[in-house]
Coordinates of C-alpha atoms and ligand atoms in Angstrom, one line a residue:
M1432 CA 100.7 21.2 85.1
M1433 CA 103.9 22.8 87.2
G1434 CA 101.6 22.5 90.7
N1435 CA 103.3 24.7 93.5
L1436 CA 105.7 26.7 91.5
S1437 CA 106.6 29.7 93.8
D1438 CA 107.9 26.9 96.0
R1439 CA 110.5 25.8 94.4
L1440 CA 110.6 29.2 92.5
F1441 CA 112.3 30.2 95.5
H1442 CA 114.9 28.2 95.7
R1443 CA 116.7 30.7 93.9
L1444 CA 115.9 30.8 90.2
D1445 CA 119.0 33.3 89.9
S1446 CA 121.5 30.7 91.2
I1447 CA 121.2 29.3 87.7
E1448 CA 124.4 30.8 86.2
D1449 CA 123.3 31.4 82.5
V1450 CA 119.8 32.1 82.1
D1451 CA 119.1 36.1 81.8
S1452 CA 114.9 35.8 82.5
F1453 CA 113.1 33.5 85.0
Y1454 CA 111.3 32.0 82.4
E1455 CA 114.0 30.5 80.9
A1456 CA 115.0 29.4 84.1
I1457 CA 111.4 27.4 85.1
D1458 CA 111.8 26.1 81.8
R1459 CA 115.3 24.7 82.4
K1460 CA 113.9 22.8 85.6
H1461 CA 111.3 21.3 82.6
L1462 CA 108.0 23.1 85.0
S1463 CA 107.0 24.8 81.8
Q1464 CA 105.1 22.4 79.2
S1465 CA 102.2 24.5 79.0
L1466 CA 103.5 27.8 77.3
S1467 CA 104.7 28.2 74.2
P1468 CA 104.7 30.9 70.9
E1469 CA 101.8 29.5 69.4
R1470 CA 100.3 28.9 72.7
P1471 CA 100.9 31.8 74.6
Y1472 CA 99.6 33.3 77.6
T1473 CA 97.1 35.8 76.7
Y1474 CA 95.9 38.8 78.5
W1475 CA 92.5 40.9 76.9
T1476 CA 92.1 44.5 78.3
I1477 CA 90.2 47.0 76.9
E1478 CA 92.3 49.5 78.3
L1479 CA 96.5 49.7 77.5
Y1480 CA 98.0 52.7 78.8
D1481 CA 101.8 52.2 76.5
K1482 CA 101.7 55.4 75.1
S1483 CA 105.5 54.5 73.8
N1484 CA 103.5 52.1 71.9
G1485 CA 100.7 54.5 70.8
I1486 CA 98.3 53.8 73.4
R1487 CA 97.5 55.8 76.1
G1488 CA 94.8 54.7 78.6
G1489 CA 92.9 56.6 80.9
G1490 CA 94.7 54.8 84.6
G1491 CA 95.5 52.3 86.8
L1492 CA 94.0 49.0 84.4
G1493 CA 96.1 50.5 82.0
V1494 CA 99.5 50.7 83.4
L1495 CA 98.9 47.0 85.1
A1496 CA 98.0 45.8 81.4
A1497 CA 101.4 47.6 80.2
D1498 CA 103.7 46.4 83.1
T1499 CA 102.7 43.1 82.6
R1500 CA 103.4 42.7 79.5
R1501 CA 106.7 44.5 79.7
V1502 CA 107.8 42.3 82.1
A1503 CA 106.5 39.1 80.5
E1504 CA 108.9 40.2 77.7
R1505 CA 112.1 40.7 80.3
Q1506 CA 111.8 37.3 81.6
K1507 CA 110.9 36.1 77.7
V1508 CA 107.5 34.4 78.5
P1509 CA 105.3 33.9 75.8
F1510 CA 102.6 36.2 76.4
T1511 CA 99.8 38.1 73.5
L1512 CA 98.0 41.2 74.7
I1513 CA 95.1 41.6 72.5
T1514 CA 93.1 45.3 72.8
P1515 CA 91.3 48.1 70.8
F1516 CA 93.3 50.6 68.9
Y1517 CA 91.3 53.8 69.4
P1518 CA 92.6 55.8 66.5
S1519 CA 91.4 59.7 68.7
E1520 CA 92.5 60.3 72.3
P1521 CA 91.3 63.1 74.9
H1522 CA 94.1 65.6 76.2
Q1523 CA 93.5 67.7 79.4
T1524 CA 93.8 71.4 79.2
Y1525 CA 93.6 73.8 82.0
S1526 CA 93.3 77.5 81.9
N1527 CA 91.7 80.8 83.3
F1528 CA 90.7 78.1 86.3
E1529 CA 88.5 76.1 83.6
N1530 CA 88.9 72.4 82.6
G1531 CA 88.8 71.5 78.5
A1532 CA 89.9 69.1 76.2
Y1533 CA 91.1 68.4 73.2
H1534 CA 91.2 65.0 71.0
E1535 CA 94.2 63.9 68.9
K1536 CA 93.9 61.5 66.4
V1537 CA 96.4 59.2 66.6
S1538 CA 97.5 56.1 63.5
Y1539 CA 99.0 53.1 64.0
A1540 CA 101.3 52.9 61.7
Q1541 CA 103.3 55.8 63.4
Y1542 CA 103.8 53.5 66.0
G1543 CA 105.3 50.7 64.0
F1544 CA 102.3 48.4 64.2
N1545 CA 101.8 45.8 60.9
F1546 CA 98.5 45.8 59.4
V1547 CA 97.7 41.7 58.9
D1548 CA 94.2 41.5 57.8
T1549 CA 90.6 42.0 58.7
V1550 CA 87.6 40.3 60.5
N1551 CA 84.3 40.8 60.3
I1552 CA 81.7 41.5 63.5
K1553 CA 77.9 41.7 63.2
A1554 CA 77.0 44.7 65.3
N1555 CA 73.1 46.4 65.1
N1556 CA 72.2 44.7 61.7
Q1557 CA 75.7 45.3 59.9
I1558 CA 79.0 43.7 59.5
C1559 CA 81.6 45.8 60.9
T1560 CA 85.0 45.4 59.2
L1561 CA 88.0 45.7 61.7
D1562 CA 91.7 45.9 61.2
V1563 CA 94.0 43.4 62.3
I1564 CA 97.2 45.3 63.6
E1565 CA 99.9 43.8 65.7
K1566 CA 103.4 44.6 66.9
V1567 CA 105.9 42.0 68.2
L1568 CA 108.0 42.6 71.1
G1569 CA 110.4 39.9 72.1
S1570 CA 108.7 37.0 73.6
T1571 CA 105.6 38.9 73.6
R1572 CA 102.9 41.0 70.9
I1573 CA 100.6 43.7 70.9
L1574 CA 97.4 42.4 68.8
C1575 CA 94.7 45.3 68.0
I1576 CA 91.7 45.2 66.5
T1577 CA 90.8 48.5 65.0
E1578 CA 88.8 51.1 62.7
P1579 CA 88.2 54.4 62.2
N1580 CA 84.9 55.6 63.8
F1581 CA 85.8 52.9 66.7
G1582 CA 85.9 55.9 69.3
E1583 CA 87.7 56.7 72.5
L1584 CA 88.2 54.9 75.4
Y1585 CA 85.5 54.8 77.8
S1586 CA 83.6 57.7 75.4
G1587 CA 79.9 57.1 76.5
A1588 CA 78.2 56.2 78.7
S1589 CA 78.9 52.3 80.6
G1590 CA 76.1 50.7 79.8
G1591 CA 75.3 52.3 76.5
D1592 CA 75.7 50.8 73.2
H1593 CA 79.0 52.3 71.8
R1594 CA 80.5 50.4 74.9
L1595 CA 78.8 47.1 74.3
Y1596 CA 79.9 47.4 70.2
Q1597 CA 83.6 48.4 71.9
E1598 CA 83.5 45.2 74.3
V1599 CA 81.7 43.0 71.3
S1600 CA 84.8 44.3 68.9
L1601 CA 87.6 43.2 71.3
G1602 CA 86.4 39.9 72.2
F1603 CA 84.9 39.0 69.2
G1604 CA 86.8 40.8 67.0
G1605 CA 90.2 39.7 68.7
Y1606 CA 89.4 35.9 69.1
Q1607 CA 89.5 35.8 65.2
A1608 CA 92.6 38.1 65.4
L1609 CA 94.7 35.5 67.3
K1610 CA 93.6 32.8 64.7
L1611 CA 94.3 35.0 61.9
V1612 CA 97.9 35.0 63.4
G1613 CA 98.2 31.4 64.2
L1614 CA 97.7 31.4 67.8
K1615 CA 96.2 29.0 70.2
P1616 CA 95.2 30.4 74.1
A1617 CA 97.0 28.7 76.8
I1618 CA 95.4 30.7 78.9
M1619 CA 92.9 33.5 78.6
Q1620 CA 93.3 36.4 81.3
L1621 CA 90.8 38.8 81.5
N1622 CA 91.7 42.2 82.9
E1623 CA 88.3 43.1 83.8
V1624 CA 84.9 42.0 83.0
A1625 CA 84.7 44.7 79.7
T1626 CA 86.7 41.1 78.3
F1627 CA 84.4 39.2 78.5
F1628 CA 83.3 38.3 75.0
A1629 CA 86.3 36.4 74.2
A1630 CA 85.8 33.6 76.7
L1631 CA 82.3 33.5 75.2
A1632 CA 84.0 33.4 71.5
R1633 CA 86.3 31.3 72.4
L1634 CA 83.4 29.0 74.4
D1635 CA 81.2 29.7 70.9
E1636 CA 83.7 28.5 68.7
L1637 CA 84.5 25.2 70.6
A1638 CA 81.1 24.3 70.9
S1639 CA 80.0 25.0 67.4
N1640 CA 82.9 22.6 66.3
G1641 CA 81.4 20.1 67.3
M1642 CA 82.1 19.5 71.1
D1643 CA 79.6 18.5 73.9
F1644 CA 78.3 22.3 75.0
Y1645 CA 79.2 21.2 78.9
E1646 CA 82.6 19.8 77.7
A1647 CA 83.1 23.2 76.3
V1648 CA 82.1 24.8 79.4
V1649 CA 84.3 22.9 81.7
Y1650 CA 87.2 23.6 78.9
T1651 CA 86.7 27.7 78.8
R1652 CA 86.1 27.6 82.8
K1653 CA 89.5 25.8 83.5
H1654 CA 91.1 28.1 81.3
T1655 CA 90.1 31.8 82.0
L1656 CA 91.1 34.0 84.9
Y1657 CA 89.1 36.6 85.5
T1658 CA 91.1 39.4 87.3
N1659 CA 88.3 41.8 89.0
H1660 CA 89.7 45.5 90.0
T1661 CA 85.9 46.7 91.1
L1662 CA 84.9 46.4 95.0
V1663 CA 81.1 46.4 94.4
Q1664 CA 78.9 44.1 91.9
A1665 CA 76.5 46.6 92.3
A1666 CA 77.5 49.5 90.8
E1667 CA 78.6 47.7 87.4
A1668 CA 76.7 49.0 84.6
E1669 CA 74.1 46.6 82.7
F1670 CA 73.0 45.8 79.6
S1671 CA 69.0 44.9 78.6
Y1672 CA 68.6 41.3 76.3
E1673 CA 67.8 44.2 73.3
Q1674 CA 71.3 45.2 73.2
F1675 CA 72.1 41.8 73.3
E1676 CA 70.1 41.1 70.4
H1677 CA 71.6 43.7 68.3
Y1678 CA 75.2 43.4 69.3
V1679 CA 76.0 40.1 70.5
F1680 CA 73.7 37.0 69.4
P1681 CA 74.2 38.0 65.8
N1682 CA 78.1 36.9 66.5
L1683 CA 77.4 33.2 68.2
K1684 CA 77.1 30.5 66.1
S1685 CA 76.3 27.7 68.3
K1686 CA 72.1 27.7 69.5
A1687 CA 73.4 26.2 72.9
V1688 CA 75.5 29.4 73.9
K1689 CA 73.1 31.3 72.6
K1690 CA 70.5 29.6 74.9
W1691 CA 73.4 29.4 77.8
L1692 CA 73.4 33.2 77.5
S1693 CA 70.1 34.0 77.2
D1694 CA 69.2 32.2 80.4
K1695 CA 71.7 34.4 82.0
F1696 CA 69.3 37.4 82.1
D1697 CA 67.5 38.6 84.6
N1698 CA 64.3 40.9 84.3
G1699 CA 65.7 41.8 80.9
R1700 CA 69.1 42.9 82.6
I1701 CA 72.9 41.4 83.0
R1702 CA 75.7 42.5 84.4
L1703 CA 78.6 41.6 82.9
S1704 CA 80.5 40.0 86.0
T1705 CA 77.7 37.6 86.9
V1706 CA 78.8 35.7 83.2
T1707 CA 82.2 36.5 83.8
I1708 CA 82.1 34.6 87.1
E1709 CA 80.2 31.4 85.2
I1710 CA 82.6 31.1 82.2
A1711 CA 85.8 31.6 84.3
E1712 CA 87.0 29.3 87.0
L1713 CA 90.1 31.3 87.9
R1714 CA 89.4 34.4 89.7
S1715 CA 91.9 37.0 91.2
G1716 CA 91.8 40.2 93.1
V1717 CA 94.1 42.6 93.0
S1718 CA 95.6 42.2 96.5
K1719 CA 95.6 40.5 99.3
L1720 CA 92.8 43.4 101.1
H1721 CA 90.5 43.6 98.1
A1722 CA 90.5 39.6 97.0
R1723 CA 89.1 39.4 100.7
V1724 CA 86.7 42.4 100.7
A1725 CA 85.7 42.3 97.2
N1726 CA 81.7 41.6 97.2
Y1727 CA 80.3 39.5 94.5
H1728 CA 78.0 36.9 94.0
D1729 CA 77.4 34.0 91.4
L1730 CA 74.2 33.1 90.0
A1731 CA 73.9 31.0 92.8
G1732 CA 73.9 33.4 94.9
N1733 CA 77.3 32.3 96.7
K1734 CA 79.6 34.4 97.9
V1735 CA 82.8 34.3 94.9
K1736 CA 86.1 33.6 96.1
F1737 CA 89.0 35.4 94.5
K1738 CA 92.9 34.5 94.8
A1739 CA 94.8 37.6 96.1
I1740 CA 97.4 38.8 93.6
T1741 CA 98.4 42.0 94.5
N1742 CA 99.6 44.1 91.2
G1743 CA 103.2 44.9 90.2
I1744 CA 105.3 47.7 88.3
D1745 CA 108.0 46.6 86.2
I1746 CA 110.6 48.0 88.1
P1747 CA 112.9 49.4 85.6
T1748 CA 110.0 51.4 83.7
W1749 CA 109.1 53.5 86.0
T1750 CA 112.4 53.9 88.6
L1751 CA 115.6 56.0 88.0
P1752 CA 118.3 54.2 86.2
E1753 CA 121.0 55.0 88.7
I1754 CA 118.2 53.9 91.6
V1755 CA 117.9 50.5 89.7
D1756 CA 122.0 49.9 89.9
T1757 CA 122.4 50.8 93.4
L1758 CA 119.3 48.1 94.1
K1759 CA 121.0 45.3 92.2
E1760 CA 125.0 46.6 93.1
K1761 CA 123.2 46.4 97.0
G1762 CA 121.6 42.9 96.6
I1763 CA 118.3 43.6 97.0
I1764 CA 116.8 42.9 93.4
D1765 CA 118.0 40.0 91.6
K1766 CA 119.0 40.0 87.9
F1767 CA 114.5 39.1 87.7
D1768 CA 113.8 42.8 89.3
L1769 CA 113.1 39.7 92.5
P1770 CA 113.7 40.3 95.7
T1771 CA 117.4 38.7 96.7
E1772 CA 117.4 35.6 99.7
D1773 CA 119.1 38.2 101.8
F1774 CA 117.7 41.8 100.5
E1775 CA 116.3 42.8 104.0
T1776 CA 120.2 42.6 105.4
N1777 CA 121.4 44.5 101.8
I1778 CA 118.7 47.5 102.4
D1779 CA 120.1 47.8 105.7
K1780 CA 123.8 48.9 103.4
L1781 CA 121.8 51.9 102.1
E1782 CA 122.4 55.5 103.8
A1783 CA 121.2 58.7 104.2
D1784 CA 123.4 60.4 101.8
E1785 CA 123.5 57.7 98.8
I1786 CA 119.2 58.3 99.5
R1787 CA 119.9 62.3 99.2
R1788 CA 122.1 61.9 96.0
L1789 CA 120.2 59.5 94.1
K1790 CA 117.0 61.8 95.2
A1791 CA 119.2 64.7 93.4
A1792 CA 119.3 63.1 90.1
G1793 CA 115.8 62.2 90.3
R1794 CA 115.2 65.9 91.0
I1795 CA 117.2 66.7 87.4
E1796 CA 115.0 64.6 86.0
L1797 CA 111.8 65.9 87.4
N1798 CA 113.2 69.6 86.1
R1799 CA 113.5 68.0 82.9
V1800 CA 110.1 67.0 82.5
L1801 CA 108.6 70.5 84.0
S1802 CA 110.7 72.2 81.8
H1803 CA 107.8 71.4 78.9
R1804 CA 105.0 71.2 81.3
I1805 CA 102.9 73.9 82.6
D1806 CA 100.8 74.8 85.8
Q1807 CA 97.4 76.2 86.2
Y1808 CA 98.9 79.5 85.1
G1809 CA 99.9 78.2 82.3
N1810 CA 103.8 78.8 83.3
H1811 CA 106.9 76.4 83.5
P1812 CA 107.7 75.8 87.4
V1813 CA 111.1 75.3 87.7
V1814 CA 112.1 73.3 92.0
D1815 CA 115.3 75.0 93.2
G1816 CA 118.0 72.9 95.0
D1817 CA 116.9 73.2 98.5
A1818 CA 113.2 72.4 98.1
L1819 CA 111.4 69.6 99.4
V1820 CA 108.8 68.2 96.5
F1821 CA 105.7 66.7 98.2
D1822 CA 103.5 64.9 95.2
F1823 CA 99.5 63.6 94.5
K1824 CA 99.2 62.4 91.3
R1825 CA 96.1 59.9 90.2
R1826 CA 92.9 60.1 88.6
F1827 CA 90.5 63.4 89.8
V1828 CA 88.1 61.0 91.3
N1829 CA 86.2 61.6 94.9
Y1830 CA 87.7 58.5 96.8
K1831 CA 90.9 59.1 96.2
R1832 CA 90.4 62.6 97.9
P1833 CA 92.8 65.3 96.1
D1834 CA 91.1 67.7 98.3
L1835 CA 92.5 66.2 101.6
P1836 CA 95.5 68.5 101.5
F1837 CA 93.4 71.5 101.3
K1838 CA 91.1 71.2 104.6
D1839 CA 92.9 73.8 106.3
P1840 CA 94.5 75.5 103.9
A1841 CA 96.1 78.3 105.9
R1842 CA 97.6 75.1 107.8
L1843 CA 98.8 73.6 104.2
A1844 CA 100.2 77.4 103.3
D1845 CA 102.0 76.9 107.1
I1846 CA 103.6 73.3 106.2
L1847 CA 104.7 74.3 103.0
E1848 CA 106.2 77.3 103.7
R1849 CA 107.9 76.3 107.0
Y1850 CA 109.7 73.5 105.1
N1851 CA 109.9 75.0 102.1
I1852 CA 108.2 72.5 100.5
H1853 CA 106.8 72.7 96.4
Y1854 CA 103.3 70.8 95.8
F1855 CA 102.8 69.0 93.1
L1856 CA 99.0 68.1 92.0
A1857 CA 98.5 66.1 88.7
G1858 CA 95.1 64.1 87.6
R1859 CA 93.1 64.8 84.9
V1860 CA 89.5 64.6 85.5
H1861 CA 87.2 62.8 83.3
E1862 CA 85.6 65.0 80.5
G1863 CA 82.6 65.8 81.6
D1864 CA 82.5 65.0 85.4
H1865 CA 80.8 68.3 86.6
V1866 CA 81.2 67.5 90.0
M1867 CA 85.0 66.9 90.2
G1868 CA 85.5 69.9 87.8
N1869 CA 83.7 72.0 90.0
K1870 CA 86.1 70.2 92.8
L1871 CA 89.2 71.0 90.8
R1872 CA 87.6 74.8 90.1
H1873 CA 87.5 75.1 93.7
L1874 CA 90.8 74.0 95.0
L1875 CA 92.7 76.1 92.5
E1876 CA 90.4 79.0 93.7
I1877 CA 91.6 78.3 97.7
V1878 CA 95.4 78.3 96.2
D1879 CA 94.9 81.6 94.2
R1880 CA 93.6 83.3 97.0
N1881 CA 96.9 82.1 99.6
P1882 CA 99.8 84.2 98.5
V1883 CA 102.0 81.0 99.9
L1884 CA 100.0 78.6 98.4
K1885 CA 100.0 80.3 94.7
Q1886 CA 103.3 80.3 95.0
R1887 CA 104.2 76.6 96.0
V1888 CA 101.2 74.4 95.3
H1889 CA 101.6 73.1 90.9
Y1890 CA 98.8 71.7 89.4
L1891 CA 100.2 70.1 86.4
P1892 CA 97.2 69.5 83.8
D1893 CA 97.2 66.3 80.8
Y1894 CA 98.0 64.2 84.1
D1895 CA 99.9 61.1 82.1
E1896 CA 103.0 58.5 82.3
E1897 CA 105.7 60.8 81.9
L1898 CA 104.4 62.7 84.4
G1899 CA 103.6 59.6 86.7
R1900 CA 107.2 59.1 86.5
A1901 CA 109.0 61.9 86.9
L1902 CA 107.1 63.3 90.3
S1903 CA 107.8 59.5 91.5
V1904 CA 111.4 60.2 90.9
G1905 CA 111.8 63.7 92.0
S1906 CA 109.2 64.0 95.0
N1907 CA 111.0 63.8 98.4
A1908 CA 107.2 62.4 99.7
S1909 CA 103.9 61.0 98.1
I1910 CA 100.2 61.5 99.8
N1911 CA 97.7 58.4 98.7
T1912 CA 94.8 58.9 100.5
P1913 CA 92.3 56.7 99.1
I1914 CA 88.8 56.4 101.5
V1915 CA 89.5 53.2 103.2
G1916 CA 87.9 50.1 101.5
L1917 CA 87.5 51.8 98.1
E1918 CA 91.1 51.4 96.3
A1919 CA 91.6 47.7 94.9
C1920 CA 95.1 48.3 94.9
G1921 CA 96.9 51.5 93.3
T1922 CA 100.5 51.1 91.6
S1923 CA 101.3 54.9 92.2
W1924 CA 102.4 54.5 95.6
M1925 CA 104.4 51.3 94.3
K1926 CA 106.9 54.0 91.8
D1927 CA 107.4 56.4 94.8
V1928 CA 108.5 53.6 97.5
I1929 CA 110.8 52.2 94.7
N1930 CA 112.2 55.7 93.7
L1931 CA 113.3 55.7 98.0
G1932 CA 110.8 58.8 98.2
I1933 CA 108.5 58.6 101.9
L1934 CA 104.7 57.6 101.0
I1935 CA 101.9 59.2 102.8
S1936 CA 99.0 56.4 103.0
T1937 CA 96.2 55.5 103.9
H1938 CA 95.7 51.9 104.7
D1939 CA 94.0 50.8 101.6
G1940 CA 94.6 48.8 98.7
G1941 CA 98.2 47.2 98.2
V1942 CA 99.0 49.3 100.7
A1943 CA 97.5 47.2 103.2
D1944 CA 99.3 44.1 101.9
C1945 CA 102.1 44.7 104.8
S1946 CA 100.8 46.1 108.4
S1947 CA 100.5 49.8 109.1
D1948 CA 103.8 50.9 110.6
S1949 CA 105.7 50.5 107.0
Y1950 CA 105.0 53.6 106.0
L1951 CA 103.4 57.0 107.2
C1952 CA 100.1 56.1 107.3
V1953 CA 96.8 58.5 107.8
S1954 CA 94.5 57.4 109.9
G1955 CA 91.1 58.4 112.2
K1956 CA 87.5 57.9 112.4
D1957 CA 86.5 60.9 110.1
N1958 CA 87.8 62.9 107.2
D1959 CA 88.7 65.8 109.9
E1960 CA 90.6 63.5 112.4
E1961 CA 92.0 62.5 108.9
A1962 CA 93.0 65.4 107.5
E1963 CA 94.4 66.3 111.1
S1964 CA 97.0 62.8 110.9
L1965 CA 97.5 63.9 107.4
Y1966 CA 99.1 67.1 108.2
Q1967 CA 101.4 65.4 110.9
R1968 CA 102.4 62.6 108.7
M1969 CA 103.7 65.5 106.3
E1970 CA 105.3 67.5 109.0
Q1971 CA 107.2 64.2 109.9
A1972 CA 108.3 63.5 105.8
A1973 CA 109.4 66.9 105.9
Y1974 CA 111.6 66.3 108.4
A1975 CA 113.2 63.2 107.8
W1976 CA 114.6 64.6 105.1
S1977 CA 116.9 66.9 107.2
N1978 CA 117.2 63.9 109.6
D1979 CA 120.0 61.4 108.7
F1980 CA 118.1 58.6 111.3
D1981 CA 114.8 59.4 110.1
L1982 CA 115.1 59.6 106.8
E1983 CA 117.1 55.7 106.8
T1984 CA 114.7 54.8 109.1
I1985 CA 111.6 55.4 107.0
V1986 CA 112.8 54.9 103.4
K1987 CA 114.1 51.3 104.8
T1988 CA 111.8 49.8 106.3
E1989 CA 109.2 50.9 103.2
L1990 CA 111.6 48.8 101.3
K1991 CA 112.2 46.0 103.3
N1992 CA 107.9 45.7 103.5
Y1993 CA 107.0 46.6 100.0
V1994 CA 110.0 45.3 97.4
P1995 CA 108.8 42.0 97.3
V1996 CA 105.4 43.5 96.6
I1997 CA 106.4 46.3 94.2
S1998 CA 108.4 43.5 91.9
G1999 CA 106.5 43.0 88.6
S2000 CA 108.5 39.9 87.8
R2001 CA 106.6 38.9 91.7
M2002 CA 103.5 39.3 90.2
L2003 CA 103.9 37.6 87.1
R2004 CA 105.4 34.4 89.2
D2005 CA 102.2 34.5 91.3
Y2006 CA 100.3 34.7 87.9
L2007 CA 102.4 31.6 86.5
D2008 CA 101.8 29.9 89.9
Y2009 CA 98.2 30.0 90.0
L2010 CA 97.6 29.2 86.7
F2011 CA 99.6 26.3 85.5
Ligands
PLP398 C1 101.1 54.9 87.8 C2 99.5 55.6 86.8 C3 98.4 55.0 87.7 C4 98.2 54.0 88.4 O1 97.4 55.0 89.4 P1 96.9 54.2 90.9 O2 95.2 54.9 90.9 O3 97.8 54.3 91.7 O4 96.7 52.8 90.7 C5 97.5 55.6 87.0 N1 98.0 56.5 85.4 C6 98.9 57.0 85.3 C7 99.3 58.1 84.2 C8 100.1 56.2 85.9 O5 101.3 56.7 85.1

């Protein structure tokens, strides 16, 4: 195996002239014997957020999966992502202060997937036939299982039968699919515990094909990486033994594996994290802070250690092309989208005029997207030349605190008016989440009653990748204020920083990989103090856009700290280093 890869990678890979991916560079140094087209890196995920390839996700977990595959393709890493293709996708509507939904049918053929064959799994005393479909993209492929009644992503209760059916289909069906297309996994990365059954399918195959059971366990453990995104184990839904009798045990061939799994139940209940920990010796968390504080225990009661591998983003996907060009021309990122050796010195060459010019180009792109999106009143918002844009764009869930800026509506209105700011709020409410549905209505009623807010606060329904990118590219400042300790990493803020926006954030998730003076930090001992801090930071950010020195200082400080964090190539290199 490769050993201390990142040490050697720091001897600049980009000094190798005639390669255009870091995988080739690694190969050239004979560091990689572990991966090949027939034995790829396999990545298992219940959620993929990659609408250009036909699959819409729910949030960060799926965006991360999509970005990981894109980076692998760019860097020519043999990589297969296995995920369900959901035949229906939910969309959010918002009108007359009511959160609504519609469901769109999607067909895989329309997105260029090819039908391979079918595989069978057993569920609820029936044989279920799943279509296996695939799409090859460079050195990577997306391999999906699907059937017409597969349902939607995260439909039904999280400990419910339908979820278990979907998870078992991905695991057992996906594992057969991999064999069907002639692949053997070099490594199995489990993107959260919903993919546990893939590792179980592998263990069962090894144990039922003559390998000693304990050897099969050791082998599976050594080649499985569990990537955790959650903080509290106790918050995870449980399944019952009875549910496993209907959906899981019938798919197992090995008696020893059945026995092993049965023994993991506690009072007839099981959490998938407990067994995922047992089956995966490699375990990672998604930021430094998260890896440190994630509170997980194995069945023996020992605290689980997670290796910190902070999420990154595929820079070309999320960044205005003019900005990518500038970052490369100035020698801030190299041809692999990794920070250059002297990136900090080169960041100092950025000037306020250039930052403004690039943001003006981003504003044109934002307005282009806004021209076919609507706000809470059904209008297409347009932002004129001089106005500033601030945004809050993320799933509308309580811990992310979309309501924090609205704590004192008069204060917010005053700031927006004095600095000529338009504030964009985007984030879907999960269908059936009445608490957050009501909270959104309450916020938008506050906005409706205040004439300044009514003119300047725009809620954009049906938040998706297009809006996420457009707002990152076009916003002057972005607000990210999770309750400290609850965000595992977050990636929206990375899109904002790389697009030269000002980040206003609490010190949490991946933001806390660097010190709290790397960005405009929101802090305080309670909600009121944090709201006060937020208003001050909003004024500071707005003022900076009219002051060259402040603008340069803030943007350069962010870039110097976060370019190495943000780089998705850095993330994939860290995974390769940890795994091989
Ligand atoms: C980037 C992005 C996310 C990630 O959100 P975080 O909460 O920051 O992890 C979610 N949804 C969409 C549509 C995105 O573009």
